[in-house]
Amino acid sequence: MVRVDGVFDAERVAVVGATEREGSVGRAITRNLLEDFAGEIVPVNPNIDRVFDRPCRDSLAGTDADLAVVVVPPEAALEAVETAGEEGIESLVVVTAGFGETGSEGARREAKLEELAAEYDLGIVGPNSLGVISTPSGLNATFAPDNARPGTMSFMSQSGALVTAILEWAADRGIGFKDIVSLGNKAVLDEADFVETWGGDPDTDVVLGYLESIEDGRRFIEAARDVTEGTPVVVLKSGRTDAGAKAASSHTGAIAGSEAAYEAGLRKAGAIRVDSTEALFDTGAMLAGGSVPSADGVAVVTNAGGPGVIATDAIGDSNAELASLAEETRERLADALPATANVHNPVDVIGDAPAGRFHDALEVVLSDPAVGSAVVIACPSAVLSFDRLAETLAAFRRRESIPLAACLMGGAAVEGAAETLAETDTPTYFDPTRAVRGIDALYRYREVRDRKERSPTQFDVDTDTARSILGRVERRSDNRLGIEAMELLDAYGIPTVDGEIVDSPDAALAAAERLGGDVVMKIVSPDILHKTDIGGVEVGVDPADVEGTYESIVTRARNYQPDARIYGVQIQDRIDLEEGVETIVGTNRDPQFGPVVLFGLGGVFVEVFEDTTVRIAPVSEPEAAAMIDEIESAPLLRGARGRPPVREDAIVETIGRISQLVTDFPAIVELDINPLVATPDGVAAVDLRLTVDPEKL
Amino acid sequence: MVRVDGVFDAERVAVVGATEREGSVGRAITRNLLEDFAGEIVPVNPNIDRVFDRPCRDSLAGTDADLAVVVVPPEAALEAVETAGEEGIESLVVVTAGFGETGSEGARREAKLEELAAEYDLGIVGPNSLGVISTPSGLNATFAPDNARPGTMSFMSQSGALVTAILEWAADRGIGFKDIVSLGNKAVLDEADFVETWGGDPDTDVVLGYLESIEDGRRFIEAARDVTEGTPVVVLKSGRTDAGAKAASSHTGAIAGSEAAYEAGLRKAGAIRVDSTEALFDTGAMLAGGSVPSADGVAVVTNAGGPGVIATDAIGDSNAELASLAEETRERLADALPATANVHNPVDVIGDAPAGRFHDALEVVLSDPAVGSAVVIACPSAVLSFDRLAETLAAFRRRESIPLAACLMGGAAVEGAAETLAETDTPTYFDPTRAVRGIDALYRYREVRDRKERSPTQFDVDTDTARSILGRVERRSDNRLGIEAMELLDAYGIPTVDGEIVDSPDAALAAAERLGGDVVMKIVSPDILHKTDIGGVEVGVDPADVEGTYESIVTRARNYQPDARIYGVQIQDRIDLEEGVETIVGTNRDPQFGPVVLFGLGGVFVEVFEDTTVRIAPVSEPEAAAMIDEIESAPLLRGARGRPPVREDAIVETIGRISQLVTDFPAIVELDINPLVATPDGVAAVDLRLTVDPEKL
């Protein structure tokens, strides 16, 4: 942790590769550092005596710096890092490229860099980084042509070019930052380190990140979960679509995790995910204000009906809701506004409203307990001064903590107003839909901040039995187990449909008689994957036909694949599907985030509707309950068309037990219970498939 | 038609209410008109002699104007309109408010205005309009503080304030317009008139509209269908969400049509729908270029990987696709670019690329036959001149018709470049996602332009029988018919499940014997809506039990509702649902768009998944086929999980026949066939419900 703080809090910065050579990166960085930095700059370059009138040192040795910025070629950079380690300079920014992003020689260098960092306990940004900025001390250790204005957003970016672009763009808009870091190859310090650091930084109101990959999903979740209780974290994660993911991996060499796991991981971390550069900053600017709505409703106050309707549509699409104003509020508005004004939300103060009328309407509206935030929309008119309106809004912001978004629908005339509003951390937008997107972020963050965390339930399970069942896979070449491993679920307390595996027609009949009524019969063979396709499943077999059916199922299987190993036939109770709903509970392992648990509508609908949702294990009870809420077909479980509702608590428990199973046994690569039939009485697993890595048992 | 042209082509414009009075609307309009207009201005005001040094006329009489702009109070405005009619002044812009938007007195005035328009055949914009602009003649008959620059976009807006805002915003961005009209209350001229006019205008490349309602859906569709073959029409229709629709109707008094009908209507019209102000203009700016991609693929050429990945994600979400570059293209790129460049799409020319390297890459990429358009992304760098890059792109645009979007990720430094590009109708964006949204609009428009129009099939049907069956409703108090009206479907050639209605146990048995096998039995009563709930339906009745079941169904119905009229019991063939899929085909009538036809997944899933889609009747074969493509559960119809595919042609035909039925009989208010079972052999309607308006028979 100390290692990251050192990057931004440095007081004496050495520049390894400082130079005046025109057009060089070293010159750009040295100049940027000399421009505004409140601390000391120590140029290091053994080939020259002075840089910009300052004496040059030959090496980092004896510089007594607390941060070294390295811009020399790769091998020299490695030497500099080693010297830094020896000298006790714990923080470095390695701007030099030619490491992991460039083939095997570069990968070797990056490994060496990691070794040095571990040996000397160094905090290294990069390599292949554009650099870092920290506005309180005026530190600009980048080679970007623009510097940042002071502000309360801290921004990390896995693309250096994006930092350059954002700096130039923000400069024109008066958008400020606390710290900025170009993450580069993330050989040592990664997104989790910066989230953690900024979470503890009182000067950072919101953390923004552009990420193409997450190095260690579990560590990121751990770090961000704590941070997001007090500081919002907004992430633009690219490589979202198949095409995007391919583009991302070809250009950074990062292995992109699967999209569903990223979605689940960012959710668990409490990060607010956005999908464009503008959304990142629209959202960031609103959250930088630091106020969170205390009520659900958004008020819209406008001098023009049309944009008010557009904003209302956007609120309808958002996580917020249009505030329903109290009768008393509407009466007070009617008193305060002209007769033709609309006193319902969106409140229309009419086109001839001066700033004072906005003030009067807001005074009333903001006192309504249903109103937690407001979007103020102003179109240009002869009687409205944007500057006066901005002063009015700024005064409200100074007096109350209620968040406001200003939608000033003008051109150059709004610039002064935007400046005034920026001083009270009130963002300004042109487009009503974007203003609402800003407000929406507040509600998204409020949900994260207020979420109820619960530790996952620890169930009493029989791990020894489970281990021995998983061990059976060692006798299989394909590492798979099927319905013959249903006792695995028994060992973890997951109800299975009653049944047994038999190896003769006699035994089949005995089993059917024990179960009573019609039964389901399925071939049990590790070599037959799609049992139904080869006639290996019979549903609703009358006990009288059980012996004959046994013979025909086995015959069909042998005809289909003469060398198949046949373990017998499973005889199962037949579940009445008129009363039940087929669901799926499954799990697999993501390279970045580890085990994930999936729940959704089962049977044929898994493929057709893909109505499923994913969480990172371990899954707590509230998380499992949210999974049920989230699937589109939840009404099917809750008594659609007069059917009795199923026992959701049994589904929640099953999700929790599967989460525990996959956490207990890293050997489980993937596992599907499909269907898990949910009924008004509980759940029962009907079929099972899993893949096990015997090396990890 | 002439009446609309007259608005924009006026050569002699009278201003009724011209004045110099400070702060008045009349002064603002007079000043705007005097500013740039190439024609003659005739001030009209009986109370003063001169306005801005021009002599004032007492009335419109003898002005010989071809357009009158009216800004006097409502009653005087009506007088002016009447005088215009008498004088043969066929075009008017009524800026005056106080008409339909303000209660009953205003509504009376608006009706009077409509009468005058009809009597004298006048083309009237407004009332309650901000005015009109036409840049070729310099006509600015608005009271907005800004004027428009010349361009190829024509814009109509149901919100005057939005026009003011857009004018101010566009002025700063160099965005130009051909014509602009503030529609006001649309008492006479509406969106359909302007779409038609601009469709025939060689100087309009794209029509943009902000609409809160559509006056006459059928007429709008007729007008826009023809226009969109050659000119794209982009519409921001607000009041989209429930909350938004409420806001819209409270402020304009317009009755908002249902969202699904608007969606279907705009689609049939060929309009491209967007959902924010920015999207309207991002899209408009791209379409204003006039070029349409000739190949599906989008190439991305960038000097920075990160924004390239962001763009790739956006392409994945769009109607376009990332172009797959030919091997030859990649080889040529490898020759033209440095070794570290990425020659796969997105093509990364690397951060040290000057404008010339973009040129070299584009030269190769644009010659690949898979590439139909390109997004060029440039982040600021020491070696890249945005101005040089803009000249390069402009040269490509002049030479080839291939559309380009420029994503220039800088601040003030890109302004000159944006100007250069605007001259070749190449829009500039900061955000990669918005640049792709622009490109996406081209592909959306290409689909509209190339859609295959086919007249709806005219089926040979028995309208006489249908009329007599619909006539039965006259004996019902609730205007409803049910399964007893299944012959209505027979009359229109829609297969129904075989069956008959019987009124005795004997007849039931005879019917069951004729059908053979198990049957389905349903109570037939106009007073029992939910047959299943009262035990009025029995599925899979063995012929031996048919007589007894008849008695028990009727008894249950009588017990449930002693005074219910019971017409008998329907005996139906039992359809094997293992082979079939339950779908729904229905229709209802929208106030704006008339009869619409719905298709989707039937049974319990109608409510749970709402997996349905709607088209405006009449529905042609390609439209009906597209409806099937569009539902999420289409795979269920197409053989998911090894089931045989159903006969889609039979579904298409049923949709066409229902479309014909509802078009033939305006008396049909709504109708549902649910389920229509689709099987590999065809379709069969199993249940029917409809509501009939006997007055329209």
Coordinates of N, CA, C and O in Angstrom, one line a residue, chain B residues 465-476 480-488 501 567 697:
Chain B
T465 N -69.9 -14.8 -45.2 CA -70.0 -15.7 -44.0 C -69.4 -15.0 -42.8 O -69.9 -14.9 -41.7
A466 N -68.2 -14.4 -43.0 CA -67.5 -13.7 -41.9 C -68.4 -12.6 -41.4 O -68.6 -12.5 -40.1
R467 N -69.1 -11.8 -42.3 CA -69.9 -10.7 -41.8 C -71.1 -11.3 -40.9 O -71.4 -10.7 -39.9
S468 N -71.6 -12.4 -41.4 CA -72.8 -12.9 -40.6 C -72.3 -13.4 -39.3 O -73.0 -13.3 -38.3
I469 N -71.1 -14.0 -39.2 CA -70.7 -14.5 -37.9 C -70.4 -13.3 -37.0 O -70.8 -13.3 -35.8
L470 N -69.7 -12.3 -37.5 CA -69.5 -11.1 -36.7 C -70.8 -10.5 -36.2 O -70.9 -9.9 -35.1
G471 N -71.8 -10.6 -37.1 CA -73.2 -10.1 -36.7 C -73.8 -10.7 -35.5 O -74.6 -10.1 -34.8
R472 N -73.3 -11.9 -35.2 CA -73.9 -12.5 -34.0 C -73.7 -11.7 -32.7 O -74.4 -11.9 -31.7
V473 N -72.7 -10.8 -32.8 CA -72.3 -10.1 -31.6 C -73.5 -9.1 -31.2 O -73.6 -8.7 -30.1
E474 N -74.3 -8.9 -32.2 CA -75.4 -7.9 -31.8 C -76.4 -8.5 -30.8 O -77.1 -7.8 -30.2
R475 N -76.3 -9.8 -30.6 CA -77.2 -10.4 -29.6 C -76.4 -10.5 -28.2 O -77.0 -11.0 -27.3
R476 N -75.2 -9.9 -28.2 CA -74.4 -10.0 -26.9 C -74.3 -8.6 -26.3 O -74.0 -7.6 -27.1
R480 N -68.5 -9.4 -27.3 CA -67.4 -10.3 -27.4 C -67.9 -11.6 -28.1 O -69.0 -12.0 -27.9
L481 N -67.0 -12.3 -28.8 CA -67.2 -13.6 -29.3 C -66.1 -14.5 -28.9 O -64.9 -14.0 -28.6
G482 N -66.3 -15.8 -28.8 CA -65.3 -16.8 -28.4 C -65.2 -17.9 -29.3 O -65.4 -17.8 -30.5
I483 N -64.8 -19.1 -28.8 CA -64.6 -20.3 -29.6 C -65.8 -20.6 -30.5 O -65.6 -21.3 -31.5
E484 N -67.0 -20.2 -30.1 CA -68.1 -20.5 -30.9 C -68.1 -19.8 -32.3 O -68.9 -20.1 -33.2
A485 N -67.1 -18.9 -32.4 CA -67.0 -18.1 -33.7 C -65.9 -18.6 -34.5 O -65.4 -17.9 -35.4
M486 N -65.4 -19.8 -34.2 CA -64.2 -20.4 -35.0 C -64.5 -20.4 -36.5 O -63.5 -20.4 -37.3
E487 N -65.7 -20.5 -36.9 CA -66.0 -20.6 -38.3 C -65.6 -19.2 -39.0 O -65.4 -19.2 -40.2
L488 N -65.4 -18.2 -38.2 CA -64.9 -16.9 -38.8 C -63.5 -17.2 -39.4 O -63.2 -16.7 -40.5
I501 N -69.3 -27.9 -32.1 CA -70.0 -27.6 -30.8 C -71.3 -28.4 -30.8 O -72.1 -28.5 -31.7
Y567 N -74.1 -22.4 -24.6 CA -74.4 -22.8 -26.0 C -74.1 -24.3 -26.2 O -74.4 -24.8 -27.3
L697 N -70.4 -2.6 -38.3 CA -70.7 -3.7 -39.1 C -71.4 -3.3 -40.4 O -72.3 -2.5 -40.4

